[in-house]
Tab-separated table of C-alpha atoms in Angstrom:
chain	number	residue	atom	x	y	z
A	9	MET	CA	141.532	0.817	61.851
A	10	LYS	CA	141.717	2.118	65.421
A	11	LYS	CA	139.343	4.972	64.514
A	12	ILE	CA	136.824	2.498	63.107
A	13	VAL	CA	136.966	0.387	66.282
A	14	PHE	CA	136.641	3.563	68.384
A	15	TYR	CA	133.534	4.703	66.510
A	16	ILE	CA	131.994	1.242	66.747
A	17	VAL	CA	132.546	1.151	70.524
A	18	LEU	CA	131.282	4.732	70.920
A	19	SER	CA	128.183	3.939	68.858
A	20	SER	CA	127.465	0.869	70.980
A	21	ILE	CA	127.797	2.836	74.214
A	22	MET	CA	125.510	5.625	72.992
A	23	SER	CA	122.940	3.096	71.784
A	24	SER	CA	122.974	1.362	75.172
A	25	ILE	CA	122.552	4.655	77.035
A	26	ILE	CA	119.590	5.654	74.856
A	27	THR	CA	117.978	2.231	75.245
A	28	ILE	CA	118.347	2.241	79.043
A	29	ALA	CA	117.039	5.806	79.298
A	30	ALA	CA	114.042	4.986	77.133
A	31	TYR	CA	113.295	1.865	79.145
A	32	LYS	CA	113.504	3.737	82.448
A	33	GLN	CA	111.195	6.429	81.159
A	34	TYR	CA	108.696	3.835	79.897
A	35	ALA	CA	108.848	1.896	83.165
A	36	LYS	CA	108.346	5.130	85.092
A	37	GLU	CA	105.302	6.104	83.030
A	38	GLU	CA	103.586	2.735	82.918
A	39	PRO	CA	104.630	0.286	85.647
A	40	LEU	CA	103.230	-3.205	85.194
A	41	LEU	CA	102.180	-5.071	88.308
A	42	PHE	CA	101.490	-8.279	86.422
A	43	PRO	CA	103.430	-9.543	83.416
A	44	TYR	CA	102.241	-9.086	79.859
A	45	THR	CA	103.656	-11.013	76.940
A	46	SER	CA	106.740	-9.729	75.214
A	47	SER	CA	108.580	-10.921	72.138
A	48	LYS	CA	110.947	-12.892	74.381
A	49	THR	CA	108.260	-14.801	76.260
A	50	ARG	CA	105.663	-15.214	73.544
A	51	LEU	CA	105.135	-18.757	72.344
A	52	THR	CA	105.359	-19.171	68.596
A	53	SER	CA	102.137	-20.099	66.874
A	54	ASP	CA	103.313	-21.066	63.420
A	55	SER	CA	101.340	-23.737	61.633
A	56	SER	CA	103.900	-26.450	62.345
A	57	SER	CA	103.427	-26.079	66.124
A	58	LEU	CA	99.612	-26.251	65.967
A	59	VAL	CA	99.072	-29.009	63.427
A	60	SER	CA	99.817	-32.673	64.058
A	61	SER	CA	101.410	-34.990	61.496
A	62	ALA	CA	97.893	-36.217	60.675
A	63	GLY	CA	96.787	-32.670	59.832
A	64	PHE	CA	94.639	-32.095	62.932
A	65	PRO	CA	95.042	-29.238	65.459
A	66	ASP	CA	97.696	-30.002	68.061
A	67	PHE	CA	97.701	-27.909	71.246
A	68	THR	CA	100.026	-30.115	73.330
A	69	ARG	CA	102.879	-27.618	73.416
A	70	VAL	CA	100.623	-24.735	74.452
A	71	VAL	CA	98.919	-26.811	77.140
A	72	SER	CA	102.212	-28.040	78.600
A	73	LYS	CA	103.263	-24.407	79.093
A	74	THR	CA	100.073	-23.260	80.785
A	75	ILE	CA	98.206	-26.079	82.530
A	76	HIS	CA	100.315	-25.925	85.705
A	77	ALA	CA	99.377	-22.255	86.192
A	78	VAL	CA	95.673	-23.087	86.672
A	79	VAL	CA	94.676	-24.037	90.220
A	80	ASN	CA	91.732	-25.478	92.122
A	81	VAL	CA	89.963	-22.993	94.421
A	82	LYS	CA	87.910	-24.288	97.358
A	83	ASN	CA	85.523	-22.068	99.289
A	84	TYR	CA	84.899	-23.140	102.894
A	85	SER	CA	81.750	-21.438	104.156
A	86	LYS	CA	78.944	-22.407	106.499
A	87	LYS	CA	76.570	-20.540	104.230
A	88	TYR	CA	77.023	-22.979	101.370
A	89	ASN	CA	77.147	-26.029	103.619
A	90	ASN	CA	73.854	-25.305	105.364
A	91	GLN	CA	71.346	-23.753	102.993
A	92	ASN	CA	68.529	-25.189	100.989
A	93	GLN	CA	67.971	-22.450	98.456
A	94	PHE	CA	68.941	-21.761	94.857
A	95	ASP	CA	71.786	-19.324	94.174
A	96	PRO	CA	71.911	-17.878	90.631
A	97	PHE	CA	75.615	-18.669	90.425
A	98	ASP	CA	75.299	-22.278	91.684
A	99	PHE	CA	75.467	-23.736	88.185
A	100	PHE	CA	78.874	-22.132	87.572
A	101	PHE	CA	80.549	-24.411	90.117
A	102	GLY	CA	79.802	-27.310	92.443
A	103	PHE	CA	77.669	-30.228	91.315
A	104	PRO	CA	74.389	-30.030	89.388
A	105	ASP	CA	72.793	-32.815	91.430
A	106	ASP	CA	72.723	-30.360	94.338
A	107	PHE	CA	70.350	-27.916	92.633
A	108	GLY	CA	67.072	-26.662	94.062
A	109	ASN	CA	64.795	-29.221	95.642
A	110	ASN	CA	67.231	-32.045	94.921
A	111	ARG	CA	69.744	-30.564	97.338
A	112	GLU	CA	69.821	-32.229	100.726
A	113	LYS	CA	70.332	-30.060	103.748
A	114	LYS	CA	73.929	-30.438	104.900
A	115	PRO	CA	75.292	-30.152	108.413
A	116	GLN	CA	77.411	-27.133	109.251
A	117	ARG	CA	81.034	-28.118	108.887
A	118	ASN	CA	84.102	-26.026	108.249
A	119	ASP	CA	86.227	-28.887	106.922
A	120	ILE	CA	84.103	-29.461	103.813
A	121	PRO	CA	84.363	-26.952	100.955
A	122	GLY	CA	80.965	-25.631	99.947
A	123	LEU	CA	82.086	-24.476	96.495
A	124	HIS	CA	84.715	-25.506	93.968
A	125	GLY	CA	86.158	-23.302	91.268
A	126	SER	CA	89.346	-22.499	89.407
A	127	GLY	CA	91.979	-19.793	89.455
A	128	VAL	CA	94.925	-18.600	87.388
A	129	ILE	CA	98.398	-17.838	88.749
A	130	LEU	CA	99.452	-14.400	87.491
A	131	SER	CA	102.927	-14.053	88.951
A	132	PRO	CA	105.652	-16.313	90.392
A	133	ASP	CA	105.113	-14.897	93.902
A	134	GLY	CA	101.608	-16.320	94.215
A	135	TYR	CA	99.011	-13.820	93.033
A	136	ILE	CA	95.942	-15.636	91.707
A	137	VAL	CA	92.862	-14.345	89.901
A	138	THR	CA	89.476	-16.035	90.131
A	139	ASN	CA	85.795	-15.087	90.022
A	140	ASN	CA	84.229	-13.198	92.901
A	141	HIS	CA	81.328	-15.654	92.999
A	142	VAL	CA	83.774	-18.528	93.565
A	143	ILE	CA	85.084	-17.103	96.859
A	144	LYS	CA	82.064	-15.107	97.970
A	145	ASP	CA	81.243	-15.469	101.700
A	146	ALA	CA	84.304	-17.679	102.238
A	147	GLU	CA	85.552	-18.205	105.779
A	148	LYS	CA	88.579	-19.996	104.375
A	149	ILE	CA	89.953	-20.237	100.828
A	150	GLU	CA	92.150	-23.167	99.868
A	151	ILE	CA	94.291	-23.390	96.742
A	152	THR	CA	95.459	-26.699	95.286
A	153	LEU	CA	98.144	-26.619	92.598
A	154	SER	CA	98.308	-29.063	89.714
A	155	ASP	CA	100.994	-31.035	91.625
A	156	GLN	CA	98.539	-31.320	94.578
A	157	ARG	CA	100.371	-28.919	96.880
A	158	THR	CA	97.788	-27.114	99.020
A	159	TYR	CA	97.865	-23.586	100.461
A	160	LYS	CA	95.585	-21.309	102.430
A	161	ALA	CA	94.892	-18.223	100.315
A	162	LYS	CA	94.497	-14.635	101.458
A	163	LEU	CA	91.794	-12.514	99.888
A	164	ILE	CA	93.481	-9.365	98.581
A	165	GLY	CA	90.361	-7.792	97.113
A	166	THR	CA	87.237	-8.291	95.042
A	167	ASP	CA	85.154	-6.463	92.468
A	168	PRO	CA	81.595	-7.817	92.186
A	169	SER	CA	80.894	-5.380	89.341
A	170	THR	CA	83.173	-7.454	87.100
A	171	ASP	CA	82.997	-10.700	89.135
A	172	ILE	CA	86.781	-10.657	89.678
A	173	ALA	CA	88.743	-11.470	92.859
A	174	LEU	CA	92.468	-11.374	93.627
A	175	LEU	CA	94.028	-13.947	95.971
A	176	LYS	CA	97.554	-14.530	97.284
A	177	ILE	CA	99.370	-17.626	98.498
A	178	ASN	CA	102.728	-17.703	100.255
A	179	GLU	CA	104.974	-19.350	97.666
A	180	THR	CA	107.626	-18.418	95.103
A	181	ASN	CA	108.851	-19.649	91.712
A	182	LEU	CA	105.352	-20.609	90.645
A	183	PRO	CA	104.364	-21.167	87.018
A	184	PHE	CA	102.177	-18.367	85.672
A	185	ILE	CA	100.421	-17.189	82.527
A	186	TYR	CA	101.122	-13.927	80.747
A	187	PHE	CA	98.334	-11.513	79.905
A	188	SER	CA	97.525	-10.811	76.271
A	189	ASP	CA	95.723	-7.856	74.694
A	190	SER	CA	92.112	-9.026	74.520
A	191	ASN	CA	91.268	-6.222	72.075
A	192	LYS	CA	93.148	-8.201	69.428
A	193	VAL	CA	91.030	-11.325	69.882
A	194	GLN	CA	88.998	-12.138	66.778
A	195	VAL	CA	85.838	-14.126	66.252
A	196	GLY	CA	86.741	-17.536	64.863
A	197	GLU	CA	90.184	-17.954	66.450
A	198	TRP	CA	91.084	-21.070	68.419
A	199	VAL	CA	90.979	-20.881	72.228
A	200	LEU	CA	91.532	-23.326	75.095
A	201	ALA	CA	89.676	-23.393	78.414
A	202	ILE	CA	91.617	-24.791	81.392
A	203	GLY	CA	89.971	-25.464	84.740
A	204	ASN	CA	88.526	-27.956	87.188
A	205	PRO	CA	85.009	-28.938	86.077
A	206	PHE	CA	83.178	-31.108	88.625
A	207	ASP	CA	86.373	-30.874	90.732
A	208	LEU	CA	88.315	-32.790	88.034
A	209	ASN	CA	91.667	-31.045	88.152
A	210	SER	CA	93.566	-29.755	85.121
A	211	THR	CA	90.939	-30.299	82.441
A	212	VAL	CA	91.482	-28.768	78.998
A	213	THR	CA	88.859	-28.148	76.321
A	214	ALA	CA	89.171	-26.452	72.938
A	215	GLY	CA	86.902	-24.304	70.814
A	216	ILE	CA	86.706	-20.979	69.029
A	217	ILE	CA	85.622	-17.464	69.900
A	218	SER	CA	82.042	-17.490	68.648
A	219	ALA	CA	81.173	-13.884	69.571
A	220	LYS	CA	82.481	-10.853	71.455
A	221	ASN	CA	80.959	-8.226	73.736
A	222	ARG	CA	78.123	-10.326	75.106
A	223	SER	CA	76.026	-8.878	77.943
A	224	LEU	CA	74.041	-11.477	79.929
A	225	GLY	CA	72.655	-9.456	82.835
A	226	ILE	CA	73.902	-11.938	85.441
A	227	LEU	CA	76.228	-9.521	87.245
A	228	ARG	CA	73.599	-6.801	87.436
A	229	GLY	CA	71.231	-9.271	89.049
A	230	GLU	CA	73.860	-10.504	91.488
A	231	THR	CA	75.208	-7.106	92.580
A	232	GLN	CA	71.918	-5.195	92.273
A	233	SER	CA	73.976	-2.467	90.625
A	234	SER	CA	73.708	-0.684	87.307
A	235	SER	CA	77.499	-0.237	87.341
A	236	SER	CA	78.161	-3.894	86.563
A	237	ILE	CA	80.422	-4.372	83.550
A	238	GLU	CA	79.523	-7.215	81.212
A	239	SER	CA	81.304	-7.589	77.892
A	240	PHE	CA	82.059	-11.304	77.701
A	241	PHE	CA	83.796	-13.398	75.083
A	242	GLN	CA	81.452	-16.147	73.935
A	243	THR	CA	83.128	-19.458	73.103
A	244	ASP	CA	82.090	-23.011	72.326
A	245	ALA	CA	84.956	-24.482	74.379
A	246	ALA	CA	83.255	-26.830	76.865
A	247	VAL	CA	82.992	-25.174	80.291
A	248	ASN	CA	81.142	-26.859	83.171
A	249	PRO	CA	80.550	-26.303	86.904
A	250	GLY	CA	83.990	-25.823	88.467
A	251	ASN	CA	85.523	-24.012	85.470
A	252	SER	CA	84.619	-20.597	86.900
A	253	GLY	CA	87.761	-18.528	87.439
A	254	GLY	CA	89.815	-20.704	85.080
A	255	ALA	CA	91.903	-19.629	82.113
A	256	LEU	CA	90.831	-18.942	78.556
A	257	ILE	CA	94.042	-18.880	76.531
A	258	ASN	CA	94.971	-18.354	72.908
A	259	THR	CA	97.244	-20.533	70.779
A	260	ASN	CA	100.276	-18.578	72.010
A	261	GLY	CA	99.589	-19.712	75.577
A	262	GLU	CA	98.526	-16.215	76.657
A	263	LEU	CA	95.638	-15.325	78.948
A	264	ILE	CA	92.834	-13.667	76.993
A	265	GLY	CA	90.016	-14.198	79.490
A	266	ILE	CA	88.721	-15.636	82.766
A	267	ASN	CA	85.943	-18.205	82.341
A	268	THR	CA	82.913	-16.896	84.207
A	269	ALA	CA	79.582	-18.349	83.120
A	270	ILE	CA	77.724	-20.845	80.978
A	271	SER	CA	74.388	-20.532	79.236
A	272	SER	CA	72.368	-23.500	80.383
A	273	ALA	CA	69.057	-24.317	81.993
A	274	SER	CA	70.434	-27.550	83.447
A	275	GLY	CA	73.670	-26.145	84.853
A	276	ASN	CA	75.842	-28.177	82.469
A	277	PHE	CA	77.493	-27.085	79.232
A	278	ILE	CA	75.186	-27.176	76.217
A	279	GLY	CA	77.187	-25.209	73.669
A	280	TYR	CA	78.191	-21.751	74.911
A	281	SER	CA	80.337	-20.346	77.667
A	282	PHE	CA	81.448	-16.836	78.545
A	283	ALA	CA	84.717	-15.289	79.734
A	284	ALA	CA	85.694	-11.851	81.045
A	285	PRO	CA	88.282	-10.254	78.683
A	286	SER	CA	91.846	-10.064	79.952
A	287	ASN	CA	92.151	-6.272	79.503
A	288	LEU	CA	89.279	-5.702	81.926
A	289	VAL	CA	90.617	-8.345	84.327
A	290	ALA	CA	94.089	-6.789	84.268
A	291	LYS	CA	92.740	-3.317	85.038
A	292	VAL	CA	90.713	-4.593	87.989
A	293	ILE	CA	93.434	-6.652	89.655
A	294	GLN	CA	96.128	-4.028	89.146
A	295	ASP	CA	93.866	-1.457	90.814
A	296	ILE	CA	93.181	-3.826	93.707
A	297	LYS	CA	96.866	-4.551	94.224
A	298	LYS	CA	98.081	-0.986	93.816
A	299	TYR	CA	95.272	1.022	95.434
A	300	GLY	CA	93.368	-1.527	97.511
A	301	THR	CA	90.172	-0.905	95.548
A	302	VAL	CA	89.058	-0.514	91.940
A	303	GLN	CA	89.415	3.060	90.684
A	304	ARG	CA	86.374	3.134	88.431
A	305	ALA	CA	85.603	5.873	85.940
A	306	TYR	CA	82.163	6.833	84.649
A	307	LEU	CA	81.022	8.638	81.533
A	308	GLY	CA	77.938	9.928	83.327
A	309	VAL	CA	75.127	8.850	81.019
A	310	ARG	CA	72.221	6.455	81.043
A	311	GLY	CA	70.474	5.203	77.948
A	312	MET	CA	69.620	2.310	75.713
A	313	ASP	CA	71.153	-0.103	73.245
A	314	LEU	CA	69.949	0.842	69.760
A	315	SER	CA	70.499	-2.697	68.519
A	316	LYS	CA	67.570	-3.836	70.714
A	317	THR	CA	64.594	-3.248	68.412
A	318	GLU	CA	61.999	-4.039	71.072
A	319	TYR	CA	63.375	-1.277	73.318
A	320	LEU	CA	63.613	1.119	70.402
A	321	LYS	CA	59.979	0.616	69.375
A	322	ALA	CA	58.840	1.456	72.900
A	323	TYR	CA	61.128	4.519	72.955
A	324	ASN	CA	59.838	5.835	69.619
A	325	LYS	CA	56.247	5.303	70.708
A	326	GLU	CA	56.828	7.230	73.929
A	327	THR	CA	58.823	10.115	72.413
A	328	HIS	CA	57.093	10.242	69.006
A	329	LYS	CA	60.488	10.005	67.343
A	330	ASN	CA	61.501	7.673	64.557
A	331	ILE	CA	65.009	6.471	65.327
A	332	LYS	CA	65.914	3.384	63.343
A	333	SER	CA	67.585	0.287	64.737
A	334	GLN	CA	71.353	0.663	64.400
A	335	GLN	CA	74.652	0.142	66.116
A	336	GLY	CA	75.168	2.657	68.883
A	337	PHE	CA	74.078	3.884	72.302
A	338	LEU	CA	71.227	6.370	72.669
A	339	ILE	CA	71.679	8.756	75.611
A	340	GLY	CA	68.479	8.993	77.628
A	341	GLU	CA	69.909	10.944	80.566
A	342	VAL	CA	73.068	12.925	81.274
A	343	PHE	CA	73.962	13.168	84.954
A	344	ASP	CA	74.692	16.583	86.442
A	345	LYS	CA	78.341	17.479	87.066
A	346	SER	CA	79.503	14.334	85.217
A	347	GLY	CA	82.226	14.243	82.593
A	348	ALA	CA	79.608	13.876	79.871
A	349	SER	CA	77.692	16.907	81.168
A	350	ASP	CA	80.841	19.043	81.400
A	351	ALA	CA	81.801	18.135	77.823
A	352	GLY	CA	78.371	19.011	76.414
A	353	LEU	CA	76.756	15.659	75.678
A	354	LYS	CA	72.950	15.796	75.668
A	355	LYS	CA	69.892	13.595	75.896
A	356	GLY	CA	69.122	12.190	72.449
A	357	ASP	CA	72.759	12.002	71.321
A	358	ILE	CA	73.778	8.680	69.778
A	359	ILE	CA	77.268	7.513	70.764
A	360	LYS	CA	78.909	5.797	67.786
A	361	SER	CA	82.496	5.348	69.024
A	362	ILE	CA	84.848	6.038	71.924
A	363	ASP	CA	88.555	6.471	71.224
A	364	GLU	CA	87.848	5.336	67.655
A	365	LYS	CA	86.462	2.010	68.920
A	366	PRO	CA	82.959	1.359	67.547
A	367	ILE	CA	80.082	1.283	70.030
A	368	GLN	CA	77.816	-1.423	68.675
A	369	ASN	CA	75.896	-2.002	71.898
A	370	VAL	CA	75.863	-1.238	75.616
A	371	ALA	CA	78.461	-3.960	76.297
A	372	ASP	CA	80.993	-2.092	74.138
A	373	LEU	CA	80.358	1.128	76.037
A	374	SER	CA	80.651	-0.428	79.501
A	375	PHE	CA	83.827	-2.325	78.566
A	376	ILE	CA	85.709	0.639	77.085
A	377	VAL	CA	84.836	2.964	79.974
A	378	GLY	CA	85.404	0.120	82.454
A	379	THR	CA	89.075	-0.127	81.502
A	380	LYS	CA	89.637	3.591	82.183
A	381	HIS	CA	90.528	5.529	85.335
A	382	PRO	CA	89.170	8.806	86.716
A	383	GLY	CA	90.922	11.662	84.940
A	384	ASP	CA	91.353	9.795	81.659
A	385	LYS	CA	90.261	11.744	78.583
A	386	VAL	CA	88.250	9.910	75.934
A	387	LYS	CA	87.225	10.938	72.425
A	388	VAL	CA	83.482	10.445	71.954
A	389	ASN	CA	81.927	10.481	68.479
A	390	ILE	CA	78.191	11.132	68.486
A	391	ILE	CA	75.348	11.851	66.102
A	392	ARG	CA	73.080	14.769	67.007
A	393	ASN	CA	70.275	15.796	64.656
A	394	LYS	CA	71.937	13.754	61.904
A	395	GLN	CA	75.191	15.673	62.390
A	396	LYS	CA	78.466	14.031	63.436
A	397	ILE	CA	80.110	15.767	66.405
A	398	ILE	CA	83.251	14.938	68.392
A	399	PHE	CA	83.521	15.549	72.153
A	400	HIS	CA	86.495	15.105	74.461
A	401	VAL	CA	85.281	13.895	77.855
A	402	ILE	CA	87.300	13.793	81.067
A	403	LEU	CA	85.988	10.838	83.069
A	404	LYS	CA	85.115	11.127	86.759
A	405	ASP	CA	84.425	8.745	89.610
A	406	LEU	CA	81.045	8.579	91.352
A	407	GLN	CA	82.043	11.410	93.701
A	408	GLY	CA	82.999	13.667	90.777
A	409	ARG	CA	86.762	13.357	91.236
A	410	THR	CA	89.057	13.409	88.208
A	411	LYS	CA	92.143	11.850	89.718
A	412	ILE	CA	93.255	8.478	90.983
A	413	ARG	CA	93.319	8.322	94.747
A	414	THR	CA	96.325	6.843	96.536
A	415	LYS	CA	96.034	4.275	99.308
A	416	GLU	CA	96.682	7.053	101.812
A	417	GLU	CA	93.682	9.007	100.505
A	418	ILE	CA	91.264	6.073	100.724
A	419	THR	CA	89.864	5.530	104.215
A	420	PRO	CA	89.630	2.022	105.697
A	421	SER	CA	85.827	2.399	105.826
A	422	GLU	CA	85.815	2.942	102.060
A	423	LEU	CA	87.956	-0.147	101.532
A	424	LEU	CA	85.566	-2.137	103.686
A	425	GLY	CA	82.749	-0.795	101.530
A	426	ALA	CA	80.382	0.221	104.294
A	427	ILE	CA	78.809	3.107	106.187
A	428	PHE	CA	78.468	2.496	109.927
A	429	GLU	CA	76.183	3.920	112.606
A	430	PRO	CA	76.238	3.786	116.410
A	431	LEU	CA	74.417	0.915	118.042
A	432	SER	CA	71.153	2.006	119.668
A	433	GLN	CA	70.220	1.003	123.195
A	434	GLU	CA	67.411	-1.071	121.723
A	435	TYR	CA	69.866	-3.143	119.679
A	436	LYS	CA	72.171	-3.544	122.655
A	437	LYS	CA	69.270	-4.819	124.732
A	438	ASP	CA	67.939	-7.149	122.008
A	439	PHE	CA	71.331	-8.762	121.406
A	440	GLY	CA	72.559	-8.616	125.006
A	441	ILE	CA	75.723	-6.635	124.207
A	442	GLY	CA	77.230	-3.410	125.533
A	443	TYR	CA	79.194	-2.317	122.454
A	444	GLY	CA	79.310	-2.582	118.663
A	445	ILE	CA	78.514	-0.601	115.511
A	446	ARG	CA	75.821	-1.394	112.962
A	447	ILE	CA	76.330	-1.627	109.193
A	448	LYS	CA	73.954	1.057	107.913
A	449	GLU	CA	74.836	0.659	104.235
A	450	ILE	CA	77.064	-1.795	102.408
A	451	ARG	CA	78.617	-1.467	98.967
A	452	THR	CA	81.236	-3.258	96.936
A	453	GLY	CA	84.178	-3.953	99.264
A	454	ARG	CA	85.839	-6.293	101.717
A	455	LEU	CA	82.838	-6.750	104.027
A	456	SER	CA	80.432	-7.836	101.294
A	457	ALA	CA	83.099	-10.232	100.009
A	458	ILE	CA	83.296	-12.033	103.366
A	459	GLY	CA	79.538	-12.308	103.734
A	460	LEU	CA	78.539	-9.335	105.875
A	461	GLU	CA	75.298	-7.515	105.108
A	462	GLU	CA	73.371	-4.379	105.996
A	463	GLY	CA	72.058	-4.644	109.556
A	464	ASP	CA	74.895	-6.850	110.812
A	465	ILE	CA	76.713	-5.651	113.932
A	466	ILE	CA	80.518	-5.333	114.052
A	467	LEU	CA	81.692	-6.240	117.545
A	468	SER	CA	85.460	-6.013	117.135
A	469	ILE	CA	88.244	-5.593	114.593
A	470	ASN	CA	91.519	-7.325	115.405
A	471	GLY	CA	90.293	-7.750	118.976
A	472	VAL	CA	89.546	-4.046	119.480
A	473	ARG	CA	85.938	-3.377	120.495
A	474	MET	CA	83.965	-1.095	118.166
A	475	LYS	CA	81.983	1.554	120.083
A	476	LYS	CA	81.567	4.289	117.453
A	477	PRO	CA	81.864	4.415	113.628
A	478	ASN	CA	85.228	6.206	113.488
A	479	ASP	CA	86.778	3.370	115.514
A	480	VAL	CA	87.051	1.482	112.200
A	481	ASP	CA	89.350	4.080	110.634
A	482	ARG	CA	91.255	4.542	113.900
A	483	VAL	CA	92.130	0.848	114.154
A	484	LEU	CA	92.833	0.180	110.486
A	485	LYS	CA	94.477	3.436	109.397
A	486	LYS	CA	97.945	2.673	107.984
A	487	TYR	CA	97.456	-0.963	108.992
A	488	SER	CA	98.889	-3.737	106.847
A	489	GLY	CA	98.315	-7.428	107.446
A	490	ASP	CA	95.572	-9.845	108.409
A	491	VAL	CA	92.278	-8.363	109.589
A	492	THR	CA	89.861	-10.355	111.743
A	493	ILE	CA	86.305	-9.111	112.164
A	494	LYS	CA	83.926	-10.448	114.800
A	495	SER	CA	80.283	-9.681	114.165
A	496	ILE	CA	76.712	-10.660	114.960
A	497	LYS	CA	74.457	-11.498	112.042
A	498	GLN	CA	70.851	-10.327	112.049
A	499	ASN	CA	69.720	-13.797	113.120
A	500	GLY	CA	71.915	-13.542	116.230
A	501	GLN	CA	74.698	-15.833	114.967
A	502	VAL	CA	78.240	-14.831	115.904
A	503	TYR	CA	80.248	-14.602	112.684
A	504	ILE	CA	84.040	-14.346	112.457
A	505	ALA	CA	85.773	-13.726	109.135
A	506	GLY	CA	88.870	-12.014	107.831
A	507	PHE	CA	90.916	-10.713	104.922
A	508	GLU	CA	94.265	-9.066	104.263
A	509	MET	CA	94.991	-5.348	103.972
A	510	ASN	CA	98.197	-4.298	102.285
C-alpha cells in the first residue's frame, strides 16, 4: 500500500515538473502582451445560453460580460472644431448633420470634443484600442467608461496603414475583452457590435458575418500609401457614426474585430459595416507596445487581383495573354532584393496560397503578410506556365532587413516618423525665429498622429530648442515618458501637442 502511495505521489510530482517546464518554455517562446481566450476564461456558447424561452436568440449573458469594456473616446482638436471641409472619415463618427455645406463654422475651443468614437479595453491596467481616425490630430484624448468615470488618455502609438491606435489610461482592475482567433470566424455566424453611435453610450446591435476579406480602398486614400492593409469583416450589425473603434464580438464574448467603417452615401447605416480582424489588430498593438512601432514585413511584389475581371481584360489586352478570371494574385512586378526576388518569384506568377491559406484576392494577400514580422518564412504556392511550384520566402522590411529591431535599435526620429532638415535663413526670417528644424518628409509615426505635416517647423521638444536634425535623437534617446512638441505650422500658427514614449 505504501509503495502504491509513493508511486502516486512521485507520478504527481513528475507531472507537475513537466507541466511547469513546458509552460515556461512556451511563455519564453511566445510571450503575450494582451490576453487571448483560454479554456478557463472562455464563455460557453451552448444553445441554452443563446436561446430564450420563447426560442429567439438571447445575448444578454454575453453582453453583460463585455459591455463595460467598451468606452467612449473623445478627440479634442482645434482642427475639427474650426474647419468647414469634408473629411472622408467624417461619416464614421460625429453627427451627420455636420456634413459638407450643412456644417456651420465653429469657434476654436479646446473644451469641446471635435470627434466622438469608441474604444475597447484590452487589459485590466488600462490599455485601450481604437481607430487611428478617431484620435487623429488630437490635442487631448478623453476616455469615458460605461460607469461615467472619465480619464485623460495617453497616445501610445498609431498605425494608419491598418487604422489602429493604442491608448493608455491610468487605472487598474478594469473590465476587458479577450482576443479571439479571427481566422476561425465563419460567414453566417452571429456577432454583436458594441459602441457609442451618435455619442449614445453602451449601444449593442446584433447581426451576422456577411462576408470576409473585404477591401474598400478607404485606408489607401487616407494614408496615400500602397502599404495599407484592408481585409475587413463585413457584417449587417447596425454600426453608425460613433461606433468606430468599438468592439465586434462573437457569441463567446470574445473580440473578433474592431468596427472601422460603414458603407453609406448618407453617413448613416444602410445595411453593411466593416471591422478590422482581431488577429491583425493584435499584431499591430503588440508591436506598438513592445517595440514602439509596427514591425511590418513585405513579400516584395506588386500585382493585380485576378478576381477583378475588368482589370484582367485590360491586362490581357496589353500583354496579349489570355489569363482567365480566377481566385489568386497575379504578380506584375517583383522588387529587387526583396524576399520574393531572393526566393525566385517572377513576373507573371499567380499566387494561389500562402502558408496553405488560399489567396482569393488582394485582401487575403495583404492580411496574411500583414500579420507577419520581418524574418518570418512563408510557404508560397504559385502557378507558373500552368505548373504548380512551391517557394519558401523569407520576408523583409522596407529597408531589406530580416530581423525584428529592438527599441534600442530604433532611433527616436524613426519613431516620430519624420526626416528633418536644418532651418534656412530664409525660413528664420519669414517666421521671425532664430532656431528650429523643418520636417522635410513625414511618414507613419507619432508626428503624423498628432497633426504635424511636411513643412512644419519643430521649435522645441520637452523645452529643449531644436537647432539641428540630430537634436531630436539626442533629446529623446533612451527617454521614457511624456513628450511635448512645440511647432509652427505652415500658416504661422504655433502648435503644441504631445504623446508618450515608453
